[in-house]
PDB file of C-alpha atoms in Angstrom:
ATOM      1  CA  UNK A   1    -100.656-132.124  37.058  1.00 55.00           C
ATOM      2  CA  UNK A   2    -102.230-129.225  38.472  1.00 76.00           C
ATOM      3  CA  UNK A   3    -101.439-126.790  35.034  1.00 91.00           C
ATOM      4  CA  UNK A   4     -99.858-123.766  34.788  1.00 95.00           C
ATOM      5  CA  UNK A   5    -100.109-120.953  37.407  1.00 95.00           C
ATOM      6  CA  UNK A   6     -99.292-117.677  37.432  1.00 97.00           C
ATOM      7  CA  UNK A   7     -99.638-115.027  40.404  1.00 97.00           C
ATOM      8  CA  UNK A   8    -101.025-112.593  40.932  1.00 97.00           C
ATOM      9  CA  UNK A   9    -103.907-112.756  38.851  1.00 95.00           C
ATOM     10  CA  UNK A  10    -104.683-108.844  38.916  1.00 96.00           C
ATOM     11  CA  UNK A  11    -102.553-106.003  39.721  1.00 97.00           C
ATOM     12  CA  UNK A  12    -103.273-102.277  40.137  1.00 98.00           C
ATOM     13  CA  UNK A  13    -100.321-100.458  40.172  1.00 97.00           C
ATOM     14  CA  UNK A  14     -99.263 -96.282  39.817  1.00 97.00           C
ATOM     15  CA  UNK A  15     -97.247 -95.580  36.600  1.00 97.00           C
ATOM     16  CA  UNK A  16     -93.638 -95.581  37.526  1.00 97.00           C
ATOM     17  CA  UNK A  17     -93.579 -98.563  39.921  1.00 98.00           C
ATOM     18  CA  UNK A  18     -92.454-101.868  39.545  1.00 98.00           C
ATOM     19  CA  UNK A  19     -93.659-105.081  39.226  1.00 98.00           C
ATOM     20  CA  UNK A  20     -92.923-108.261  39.384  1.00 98.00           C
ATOM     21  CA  UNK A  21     -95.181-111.928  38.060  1.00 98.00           C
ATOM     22  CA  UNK A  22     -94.890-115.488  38.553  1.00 98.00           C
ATOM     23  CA  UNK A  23     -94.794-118.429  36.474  1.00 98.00           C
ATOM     24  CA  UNK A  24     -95.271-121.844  37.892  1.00 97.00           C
ATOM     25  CA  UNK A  25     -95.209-124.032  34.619  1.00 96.00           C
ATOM     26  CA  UNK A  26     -96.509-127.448  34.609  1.00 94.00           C
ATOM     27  CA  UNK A  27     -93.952-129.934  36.170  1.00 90.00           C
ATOM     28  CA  UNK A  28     -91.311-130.994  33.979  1.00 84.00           C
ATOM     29  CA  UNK A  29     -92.048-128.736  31.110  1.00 90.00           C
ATOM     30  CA  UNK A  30     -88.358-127.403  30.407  1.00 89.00           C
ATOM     31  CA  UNK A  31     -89.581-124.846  27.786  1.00 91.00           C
ATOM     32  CA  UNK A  32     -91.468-121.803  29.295  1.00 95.00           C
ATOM     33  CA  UNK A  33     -93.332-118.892  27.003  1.00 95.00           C
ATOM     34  CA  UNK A  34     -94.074-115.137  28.152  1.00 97.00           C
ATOM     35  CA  UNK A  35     -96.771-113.439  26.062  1.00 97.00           C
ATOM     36  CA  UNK A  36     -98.477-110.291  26.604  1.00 97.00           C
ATOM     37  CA  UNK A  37    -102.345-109.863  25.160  1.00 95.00           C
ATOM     38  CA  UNK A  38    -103.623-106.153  25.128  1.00 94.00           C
ATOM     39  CA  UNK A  39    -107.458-105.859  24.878  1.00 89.00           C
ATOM     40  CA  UNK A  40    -109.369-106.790  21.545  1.00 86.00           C
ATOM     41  CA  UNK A  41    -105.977-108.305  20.397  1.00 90.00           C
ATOM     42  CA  UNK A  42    -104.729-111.807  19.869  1.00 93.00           C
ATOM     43  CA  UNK A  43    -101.027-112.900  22.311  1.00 95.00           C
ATOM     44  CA  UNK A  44     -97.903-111.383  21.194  1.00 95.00           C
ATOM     45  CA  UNK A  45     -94.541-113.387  22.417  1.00 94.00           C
ATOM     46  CA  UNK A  46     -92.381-111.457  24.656  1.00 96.00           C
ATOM     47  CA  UNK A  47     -89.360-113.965  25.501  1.00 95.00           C
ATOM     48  CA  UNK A  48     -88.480-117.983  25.896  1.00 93.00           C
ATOM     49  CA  UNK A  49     -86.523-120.065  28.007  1.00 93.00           C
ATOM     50  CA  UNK A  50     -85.696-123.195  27.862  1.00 90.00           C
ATOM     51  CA  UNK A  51     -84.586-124.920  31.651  1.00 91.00           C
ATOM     52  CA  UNK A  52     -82.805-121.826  32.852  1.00 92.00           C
ATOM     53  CA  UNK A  53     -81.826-120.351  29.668  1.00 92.00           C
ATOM     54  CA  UNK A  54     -83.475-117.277  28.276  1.00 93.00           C
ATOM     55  CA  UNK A  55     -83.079-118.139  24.600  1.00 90.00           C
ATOM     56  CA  UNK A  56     -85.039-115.411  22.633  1.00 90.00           C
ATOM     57  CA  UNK A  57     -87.019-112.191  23.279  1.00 91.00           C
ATOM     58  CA  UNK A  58     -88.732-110.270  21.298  1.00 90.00           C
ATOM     59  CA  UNK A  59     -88.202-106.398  20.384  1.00 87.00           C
ATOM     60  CA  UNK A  60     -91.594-105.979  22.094  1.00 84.00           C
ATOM     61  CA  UNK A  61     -89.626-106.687  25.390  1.00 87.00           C
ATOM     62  CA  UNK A  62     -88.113-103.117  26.262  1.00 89.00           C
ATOM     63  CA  UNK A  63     -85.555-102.686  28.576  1.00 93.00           C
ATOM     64  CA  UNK A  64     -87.550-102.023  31.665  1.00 96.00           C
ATOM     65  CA  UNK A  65     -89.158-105.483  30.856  1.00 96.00           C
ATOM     66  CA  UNK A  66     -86.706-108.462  32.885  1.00 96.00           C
ATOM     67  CA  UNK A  67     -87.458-111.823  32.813  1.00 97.00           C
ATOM     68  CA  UNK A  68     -85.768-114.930  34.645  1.00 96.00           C
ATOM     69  CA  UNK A  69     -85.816-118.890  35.343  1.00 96.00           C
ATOM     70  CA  UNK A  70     -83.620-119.429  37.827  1.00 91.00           C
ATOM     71  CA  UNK A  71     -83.142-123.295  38.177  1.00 86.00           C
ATOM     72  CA  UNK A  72     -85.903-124.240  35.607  1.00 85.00           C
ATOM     73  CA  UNK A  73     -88.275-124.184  37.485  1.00 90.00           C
ATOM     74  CA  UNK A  74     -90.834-121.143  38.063  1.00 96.00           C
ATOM     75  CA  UNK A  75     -89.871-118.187  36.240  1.00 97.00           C
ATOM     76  CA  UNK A  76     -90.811-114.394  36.988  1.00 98.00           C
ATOM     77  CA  UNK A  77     -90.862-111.179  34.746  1.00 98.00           C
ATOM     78  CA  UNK A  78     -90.549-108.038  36.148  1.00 97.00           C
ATOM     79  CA  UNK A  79     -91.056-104.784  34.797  1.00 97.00           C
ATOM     80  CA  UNK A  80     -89.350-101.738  36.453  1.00 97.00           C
ATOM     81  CA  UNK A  81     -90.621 -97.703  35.949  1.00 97.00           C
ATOM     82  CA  UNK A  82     -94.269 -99.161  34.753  1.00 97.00           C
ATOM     83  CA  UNK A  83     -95.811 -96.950  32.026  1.00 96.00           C
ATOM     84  CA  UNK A  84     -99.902 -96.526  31.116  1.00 96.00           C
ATOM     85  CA  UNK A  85     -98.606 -98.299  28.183  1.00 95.00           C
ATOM     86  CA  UNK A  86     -97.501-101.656  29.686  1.00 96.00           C
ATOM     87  CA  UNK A  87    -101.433-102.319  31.052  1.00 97.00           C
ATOM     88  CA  UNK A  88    -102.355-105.522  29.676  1.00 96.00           C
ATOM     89  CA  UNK A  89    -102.964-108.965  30.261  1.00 96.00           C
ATOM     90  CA  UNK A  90     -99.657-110.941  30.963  1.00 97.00           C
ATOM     91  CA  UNK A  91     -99.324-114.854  29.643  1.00 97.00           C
ATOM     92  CA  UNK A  92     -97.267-117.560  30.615  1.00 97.00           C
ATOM     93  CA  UNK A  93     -97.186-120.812  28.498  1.00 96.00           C
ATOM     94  CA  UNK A  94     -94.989-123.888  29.003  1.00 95.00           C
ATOM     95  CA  UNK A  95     -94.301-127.059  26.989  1.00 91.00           C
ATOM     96  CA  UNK A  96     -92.567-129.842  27.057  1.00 87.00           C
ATOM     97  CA  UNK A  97     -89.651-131.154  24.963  1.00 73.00           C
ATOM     98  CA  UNK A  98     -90.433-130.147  21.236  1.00 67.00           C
ATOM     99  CA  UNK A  99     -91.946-133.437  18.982  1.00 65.00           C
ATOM    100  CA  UNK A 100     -91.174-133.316  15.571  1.00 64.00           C
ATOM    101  CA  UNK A 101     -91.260-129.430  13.992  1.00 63.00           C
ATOM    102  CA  UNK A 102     -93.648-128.195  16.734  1.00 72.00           C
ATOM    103  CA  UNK A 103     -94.114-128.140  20.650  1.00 80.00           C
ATOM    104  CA  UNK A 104     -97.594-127.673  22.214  1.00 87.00           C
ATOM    105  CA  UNK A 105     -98.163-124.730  24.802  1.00 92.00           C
ATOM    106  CA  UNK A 106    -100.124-124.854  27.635  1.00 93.00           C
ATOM    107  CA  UNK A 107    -100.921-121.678  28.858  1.00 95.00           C
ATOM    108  CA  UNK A 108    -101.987-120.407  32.661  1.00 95.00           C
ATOM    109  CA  UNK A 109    -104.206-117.944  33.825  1.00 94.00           C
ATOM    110  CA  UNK A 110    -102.769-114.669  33.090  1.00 95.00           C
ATOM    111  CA  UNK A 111    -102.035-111.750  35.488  1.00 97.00           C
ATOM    112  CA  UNK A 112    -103.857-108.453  34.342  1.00 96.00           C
ATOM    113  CA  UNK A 113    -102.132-106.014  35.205  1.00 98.00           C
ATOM    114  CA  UNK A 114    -103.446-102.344  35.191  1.00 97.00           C
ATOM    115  CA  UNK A 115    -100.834 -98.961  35.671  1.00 97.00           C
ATOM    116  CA  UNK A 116    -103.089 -96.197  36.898  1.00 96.00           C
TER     117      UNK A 116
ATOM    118  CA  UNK B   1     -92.965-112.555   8.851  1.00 80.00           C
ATOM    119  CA  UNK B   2     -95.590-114.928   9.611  1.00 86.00           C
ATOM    120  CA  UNK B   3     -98.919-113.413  10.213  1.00 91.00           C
ATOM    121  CA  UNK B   4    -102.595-114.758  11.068  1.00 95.00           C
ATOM    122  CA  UNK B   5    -105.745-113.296   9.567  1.00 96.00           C
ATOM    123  CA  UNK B   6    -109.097-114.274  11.271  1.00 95.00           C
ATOM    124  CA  UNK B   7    -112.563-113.014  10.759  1.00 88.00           C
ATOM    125  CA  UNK B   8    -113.894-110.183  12.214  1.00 83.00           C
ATOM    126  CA  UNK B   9    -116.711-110.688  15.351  1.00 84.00           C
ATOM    127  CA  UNK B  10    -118.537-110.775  16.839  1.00 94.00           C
ATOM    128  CA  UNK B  11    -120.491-113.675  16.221  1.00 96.00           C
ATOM    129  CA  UNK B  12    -123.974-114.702  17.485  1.00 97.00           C
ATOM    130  CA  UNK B  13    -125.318-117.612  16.327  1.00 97.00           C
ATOM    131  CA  UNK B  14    -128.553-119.875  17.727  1.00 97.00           C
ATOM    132  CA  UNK B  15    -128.143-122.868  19.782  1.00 97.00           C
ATOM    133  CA  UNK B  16    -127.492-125.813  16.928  1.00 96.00           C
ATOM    134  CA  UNK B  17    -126.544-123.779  14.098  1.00 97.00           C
ATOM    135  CA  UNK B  18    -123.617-123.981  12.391  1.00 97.00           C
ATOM    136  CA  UNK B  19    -120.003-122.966  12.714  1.00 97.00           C
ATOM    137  CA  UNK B  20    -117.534-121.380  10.347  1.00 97.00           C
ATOM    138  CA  UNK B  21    -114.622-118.948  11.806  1.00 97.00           C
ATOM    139  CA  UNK B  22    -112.199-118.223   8.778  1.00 97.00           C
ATOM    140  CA  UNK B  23    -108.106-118.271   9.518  1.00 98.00           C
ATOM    141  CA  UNK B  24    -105.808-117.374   7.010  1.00 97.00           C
ATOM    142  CA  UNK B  25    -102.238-117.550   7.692  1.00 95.00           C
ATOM    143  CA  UNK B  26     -99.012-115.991   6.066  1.00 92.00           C
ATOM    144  CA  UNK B  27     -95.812-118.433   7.036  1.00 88.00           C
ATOM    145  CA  UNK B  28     -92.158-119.163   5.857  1.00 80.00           C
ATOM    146  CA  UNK B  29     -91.773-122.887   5.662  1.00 78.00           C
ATOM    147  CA  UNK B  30     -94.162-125.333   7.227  1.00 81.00           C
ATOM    148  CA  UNK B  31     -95.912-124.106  10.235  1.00 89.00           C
ATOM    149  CA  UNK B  32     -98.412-125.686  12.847  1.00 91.00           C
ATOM    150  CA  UNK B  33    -101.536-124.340  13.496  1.00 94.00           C
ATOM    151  CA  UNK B  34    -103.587-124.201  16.184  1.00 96.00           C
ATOM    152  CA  UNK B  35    -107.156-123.003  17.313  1.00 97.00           C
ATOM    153  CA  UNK B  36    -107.066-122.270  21.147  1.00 97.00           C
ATOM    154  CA  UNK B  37    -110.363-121.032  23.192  1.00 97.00           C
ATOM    155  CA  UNK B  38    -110.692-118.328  25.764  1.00 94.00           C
ATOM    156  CA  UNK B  39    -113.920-118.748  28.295  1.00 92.00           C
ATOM    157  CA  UNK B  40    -115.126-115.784  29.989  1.00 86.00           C
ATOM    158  CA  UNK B  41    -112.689-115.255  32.813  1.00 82.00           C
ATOM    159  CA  UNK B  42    -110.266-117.860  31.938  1.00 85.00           C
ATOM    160  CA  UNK B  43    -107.044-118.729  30.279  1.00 87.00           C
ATOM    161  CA  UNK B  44    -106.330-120.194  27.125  1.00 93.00           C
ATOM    162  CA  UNK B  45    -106.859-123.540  25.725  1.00 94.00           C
ATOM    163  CA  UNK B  46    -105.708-125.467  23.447  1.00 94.00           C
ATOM    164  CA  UNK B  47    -108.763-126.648  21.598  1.00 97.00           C
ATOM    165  CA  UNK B  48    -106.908-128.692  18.304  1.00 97.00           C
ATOM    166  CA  UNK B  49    -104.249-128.681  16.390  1.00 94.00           C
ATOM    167  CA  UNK B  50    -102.447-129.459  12.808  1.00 94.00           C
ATOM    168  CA  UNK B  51     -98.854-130.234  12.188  1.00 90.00           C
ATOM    169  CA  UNK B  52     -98.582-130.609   8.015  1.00 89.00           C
ATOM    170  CA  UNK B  53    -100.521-130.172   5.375  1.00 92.00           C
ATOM    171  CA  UNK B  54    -104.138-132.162   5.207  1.00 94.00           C
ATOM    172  CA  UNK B  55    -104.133-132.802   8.477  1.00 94.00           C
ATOM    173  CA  UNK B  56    -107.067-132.706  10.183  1.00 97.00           C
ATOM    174  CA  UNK B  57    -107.469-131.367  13.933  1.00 96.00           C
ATOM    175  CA  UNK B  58    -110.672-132.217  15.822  1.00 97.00           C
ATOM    176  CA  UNK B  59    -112.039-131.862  19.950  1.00 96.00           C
ATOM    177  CA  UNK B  60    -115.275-131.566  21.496  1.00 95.00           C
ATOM    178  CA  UNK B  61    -117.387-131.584  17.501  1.00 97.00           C
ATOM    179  CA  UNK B  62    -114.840-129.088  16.569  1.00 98.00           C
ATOM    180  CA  UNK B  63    -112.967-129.251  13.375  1.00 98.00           C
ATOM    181  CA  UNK B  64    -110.236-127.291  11.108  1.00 98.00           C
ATOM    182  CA  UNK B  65    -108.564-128.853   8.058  1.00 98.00           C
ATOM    183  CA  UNK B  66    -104.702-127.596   7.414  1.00 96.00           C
ATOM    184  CA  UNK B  67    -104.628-126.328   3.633  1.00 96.00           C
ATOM    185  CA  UNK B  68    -101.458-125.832   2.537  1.00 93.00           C
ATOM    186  CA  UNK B  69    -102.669-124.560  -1.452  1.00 93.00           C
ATOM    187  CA  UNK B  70    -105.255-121.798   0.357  1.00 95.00           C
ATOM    188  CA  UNK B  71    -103.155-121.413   3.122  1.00 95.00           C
ATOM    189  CA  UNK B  72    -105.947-121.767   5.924  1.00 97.00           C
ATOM    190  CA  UNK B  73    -107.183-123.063   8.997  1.00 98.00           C
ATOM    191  CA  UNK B  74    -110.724-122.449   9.255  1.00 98.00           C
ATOM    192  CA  UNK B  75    -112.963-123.868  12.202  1.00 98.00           C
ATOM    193  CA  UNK B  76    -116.092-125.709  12.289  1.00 98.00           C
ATOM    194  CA  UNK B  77    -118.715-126.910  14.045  1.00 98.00           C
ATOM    195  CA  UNK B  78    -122.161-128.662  13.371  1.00 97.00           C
ATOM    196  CA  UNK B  79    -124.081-127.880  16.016  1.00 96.00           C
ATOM    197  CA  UNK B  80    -123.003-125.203  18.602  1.00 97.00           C
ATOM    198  CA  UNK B  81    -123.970-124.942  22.237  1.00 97.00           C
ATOM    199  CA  UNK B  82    -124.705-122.257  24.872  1.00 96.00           C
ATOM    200  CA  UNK B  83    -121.254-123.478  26.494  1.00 96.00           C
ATOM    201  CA  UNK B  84    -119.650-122.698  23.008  1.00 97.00           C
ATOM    202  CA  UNK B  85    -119.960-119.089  24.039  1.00 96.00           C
ATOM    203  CA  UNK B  86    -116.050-117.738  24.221  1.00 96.00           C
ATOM    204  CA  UNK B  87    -113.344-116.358  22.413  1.00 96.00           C
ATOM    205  CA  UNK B  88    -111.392-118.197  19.232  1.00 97.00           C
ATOM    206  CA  UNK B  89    -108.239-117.798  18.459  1.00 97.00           C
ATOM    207  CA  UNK B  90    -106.185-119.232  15.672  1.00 97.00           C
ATOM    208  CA  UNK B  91    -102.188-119.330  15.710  1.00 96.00           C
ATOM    209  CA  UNK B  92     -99.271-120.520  14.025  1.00 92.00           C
ATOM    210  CA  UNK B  93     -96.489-122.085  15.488  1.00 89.00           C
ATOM    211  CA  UNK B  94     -93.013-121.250  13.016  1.00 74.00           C
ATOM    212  CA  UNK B  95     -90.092-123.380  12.156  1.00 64.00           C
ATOM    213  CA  UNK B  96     -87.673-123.196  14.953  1.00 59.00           C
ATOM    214  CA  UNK B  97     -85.625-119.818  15.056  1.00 61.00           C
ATOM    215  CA  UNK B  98     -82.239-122.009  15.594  1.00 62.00           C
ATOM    216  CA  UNK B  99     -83.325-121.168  19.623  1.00 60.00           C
ATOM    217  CA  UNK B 100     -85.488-123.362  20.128  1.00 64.00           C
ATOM    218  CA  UNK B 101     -88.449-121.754  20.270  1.00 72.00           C
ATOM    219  CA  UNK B 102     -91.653-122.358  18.503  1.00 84.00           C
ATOM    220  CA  UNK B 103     -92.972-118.828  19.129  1.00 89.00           C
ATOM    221  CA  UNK B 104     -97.182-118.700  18.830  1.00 93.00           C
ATOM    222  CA  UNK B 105     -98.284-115.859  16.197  1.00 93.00           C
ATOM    223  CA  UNK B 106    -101.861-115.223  16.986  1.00 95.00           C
ATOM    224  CA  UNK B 107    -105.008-113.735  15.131  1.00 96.00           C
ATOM    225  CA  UNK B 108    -107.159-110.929  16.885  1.00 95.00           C
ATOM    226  CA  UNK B 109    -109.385-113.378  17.920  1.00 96.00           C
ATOM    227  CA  UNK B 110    -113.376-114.151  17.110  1.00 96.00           C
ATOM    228  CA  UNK B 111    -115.816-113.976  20.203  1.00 96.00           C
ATOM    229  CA  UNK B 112    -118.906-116.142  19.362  1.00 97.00           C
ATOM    230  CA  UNK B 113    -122.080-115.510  21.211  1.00 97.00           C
ATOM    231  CA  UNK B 114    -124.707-118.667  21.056  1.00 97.00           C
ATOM    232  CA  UNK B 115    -127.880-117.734  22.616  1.00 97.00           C
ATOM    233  CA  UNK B 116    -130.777-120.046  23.409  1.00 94.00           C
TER     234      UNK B 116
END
């Protein structure tokens, strides 16, 4: 159990390119967690999955904002026509199946990403 | 919708004083709550957690009590430590959204400072 990874871990990009991340949760965690933490705040949640299944986003997760899990395994968000706004640190969590009225997150590294 | 209130930092305390980082929460139903930590240049961890009222969450001399009647969460520790030195976050974890999820709602976060 070598955690959760994510890649890359910092990304300089101009405004109106696109990016893409990557999520490796930990191994047999079917429930995966995007969350994106802007400077001197706390994580907000972006969007879930559980397996391949993109269950719930939130309305912080515009339209240029794409995120998928194909197979259940890794999953990658991408984020198209980037925007000064959109710097910030990005999350990835994963958990495995829920116990009781809660599930337990384990989150990776984060990918900073900065939009020059 | 739920919300988490957490003191303002930062904090700087000496090496073997005592903890207290207030976390108030605002929550529909029963939710979980969590205190993770953020090193400097690292990801998040869980540090303890609470799944019902009266529970108590401990790890490494830390400790938070779940009070239902004051609705809070607040962290402690006896004696802190140089290596204490990071970010604290408290969260929530809500009932399940009929998705699945169990969405984190996160305070702003408390950075404590121990110094020698």
């Amino acid at each position: 159990d070598t955690g959760v990874s994510q890649d890359p871990r910092h990304k300089i990009t101009k405004r109106g390119q696109n990016v893409t991340f990557r999520c490796d949760p930990i191994s047999e965690h079917n429930r995966l967690y995007w969350y994106r933490q802007t400077l001197g705040q706390g994580p907000e949640f972006l969007t879930y999955f559980q397996n391949e299944a993109q269950l719930e986003k939130s309305r912080l997760l515009s339209d240029r904002f794409s995120a998928e899990r194909p197979k259940g395994s890794f999953s990658t968000l991408e984020i198209q026509r980037t925007e000064q706004g959109d710097s910030a640190m990005y999350l990835c969590a994963s958990s495995p199946r829920a116990s009781g009225n809660t599930d337990t997150q384990y989150f990776g590294p984060g990918t900073r990403l900065t939009v020059l | 919708g739920n919300s988490v209130t957490q003191m303002e930092g930062p904090v700087t305390l000496s090496e073997e004083a005592f903890l207290t980082i207030n976390c108030t929460y605002t929550a529909t139903g029963y939710p979980s709550l969590f205190w993770y930590v953020q090193y400097p240049g690292e990801g998040l961890q869980l540090l303890l957690k609470a799944t019902k009222a009266d529970d108590k969450g401990s790890n490494k001399g830390f400790e938070a009590t779940y009070r239902k009647e004051t609705t809070s969460f607040h962290l402690e520790k006896g004696s802190v430590q140089v290596s204490d030195s990071a970010v604290y976050f408290c969260a929530l974890s809500g009932h399940d959204s009929g998705a699945g999820s169990y969405q984190l709602t996160f305070g702003k976060g408390t950075k404590l400072s121990v110094i020698p």
